[in-house]
Amino acid sequence: MNLLELLHNEKVVKTLEKIDNDLKDLTEPSSDDKSIFLKVILIVETLFLQNKNSRTANIGRFFSRYYDKQTDIDDINEDIKMKTVKRDDIKFRLDDLSVEKEKLEYRLQEINAEIDTKQWEPKRLQDWIDEASFPIDNEGLEGFIFEKLKEELIYNKKLNYNYGKERDNEG
């Protein structure tokens, strides 16, 4: 049975008219009654004729497929939007980290340059300490006393070489 045959059926026409009258109360005063009637026909087509071999059954099949898959399409599109936001956030954080990485790499180069500059300083200062203006006689009493003092004060770390520096820095 196709749509034209349904419209010639008296029961169907009365039911549609009743639905149309009931829907008039729900519609805005400016809406066209024909559009409501067409919507009702579309509903009837969708509900009743999609399983029949009607010439217009494809309309019902279309809306059935739409109903079945549109929520999946909407969910996928929403998921894509959420993942796009996450991706953009990660890109932004990576850019921030890239800038931070460049700053750290520059600071690392500065520190390496400072290390290269200062790595020879302790040796130079140790050579200056060891270079006496007057040689120490290591074979005699002076050498014996020097070795004992050096052992006790330097190797045992009892020499307070900061003594008086705080006082000198205050003035």
Tab-separated table of C-alpha atoms in Angstrom, residues 46-113:
chain	number	residue	atom	x	y	z
A	46	THR	CA	8.459	6.677	8.199
A	47	LEU	CA	6.568	4.526	10.665
A	48	PHE	CA	4.226	2.486	8.516
A	49	LEU	CA	5.603	2.177	5.040
A	50	GLN	CA	9.298	1.539	5.486
A	51	ASN	CA	8.820	-2.231	5.735
A	52	LYS	CA	6.380	-2.382	2.799
A	53	ASN	CA	7.395	-2.402	-0.815
A	54	SER	CA	6.015	1.071	-1.379
A	55	ARG	CA	7.507	3.424	-3.956
A	56	THR	CA	8.056	5.961	-1.195
A	57	ALA	CA	9.409	3.494	1.377
A	58	ASN	CA	12.934	4.762	0.688
A	59	ILE	CA	12.078	7.927	2.614
A	60	GLY	CA	11.338	5.894	5.719
A	61	ARG	CA	14.486	3.841	5.230
A	62	PHE	CA	16.530	7.030	4.942
A	63	PHE	CA	15.201	8.416	8.209
A	64	SER	CA	15.634	5.053	9.876
A	65	ARG	CA	19.303	4.981	8.819
A	66	TYR	CA	19.661	8.588	9.904
A	67	TYR	CA	18.191	7.799	13.311
A	68	ASP	CA	20.443	4.754	13.712
A	69	LYS	CA	23.719	6.429	12.744
A	70	GLN	CA	23.438	10.147	13.411
A	71	THR	CA	24.175	9.787	17.141
A	72	ASP	CA	27.322	7.828	16.227
A	73	ILE	CA	28.308	10.583	13.791
A	74	ASP	CA	27.679	13.248	16.444
A	75	ASP	CA	29.692	11.283	19.036
A	76	ILE	CA	32.596	10.863	16.631
A	77	ASN	CA	32.546	14.560	15.707
A	78	GLU	CA	32.482	15.524	19.396
A	79	ASP	CA	35.350	13.126	20.085
A	80	ILE	CA	37.306	14.692	17.219
A	81	LYS	CA	36.702	18.157	18.684
A	82	MET	CA	37.864	17.028	22.136
A	83	LYS	CA	40.949	15.343	20.726
A	84	THR	CA	41.705	18.459	18.661
A	85	VAL	CA	41.574	20.571	21.816
A	86	LYS	CA	43.878	18.104	23.600
A	87	ARG	CA	46.240	18.037	20.616
A	88	ASP	CA	46.372	21.846	20.500
A	89	ASP	CA	47.019	21.954	24.251
A	90	ILE	CA	49.880	19.473	23.892
A	91	LYS	CA	51.324	21.477	20.977
A	92	PHE	CA	51.130	24.647	23.077
A	93	ARG	CA	52.841	22.946	26.024
A	94	LEU	CA	55.498	21.535	23.686
A	95	ASP	CA	56.146	25.035	22.361
A	96	ASP	CA	56.500	26.271	25.950
A	97	LEU	CA	58.816	23.381	26.738
A	98	SER	CA	60.802	24.097	23.585
A	99	VAL	CA	61.352	27.677	24.721
A	100	GLU	CA	62.236	26.447	28.204
A	101	LYS	CA	64.592	23.852	26.692
A	102	GLU	CA	66.358	26.562	24.675
A	103	LYS	CA	66.790	28.640	27.837
A	104	LEU	CA	68.177	25.648	29.708
A	105	GLU	CA	70.532	24.746	26.853
A	106	TYR	CA	71.816	28.332	26.792
A	107	ARG	CA	72.310	28.284	30.563
A	108	LEU	CA	74.116	24.928	30.231
A	109	GLN	CA	76.472	26.459	27.676
A	110	GLU	CA	77.142	29.360	30.041
A	111	ILE	CA	77.894	26.989	32.923
A	112	ASN	CA	80.165	24.863	30.708
A	113	ALA	CA	82.039	28.017	29.691
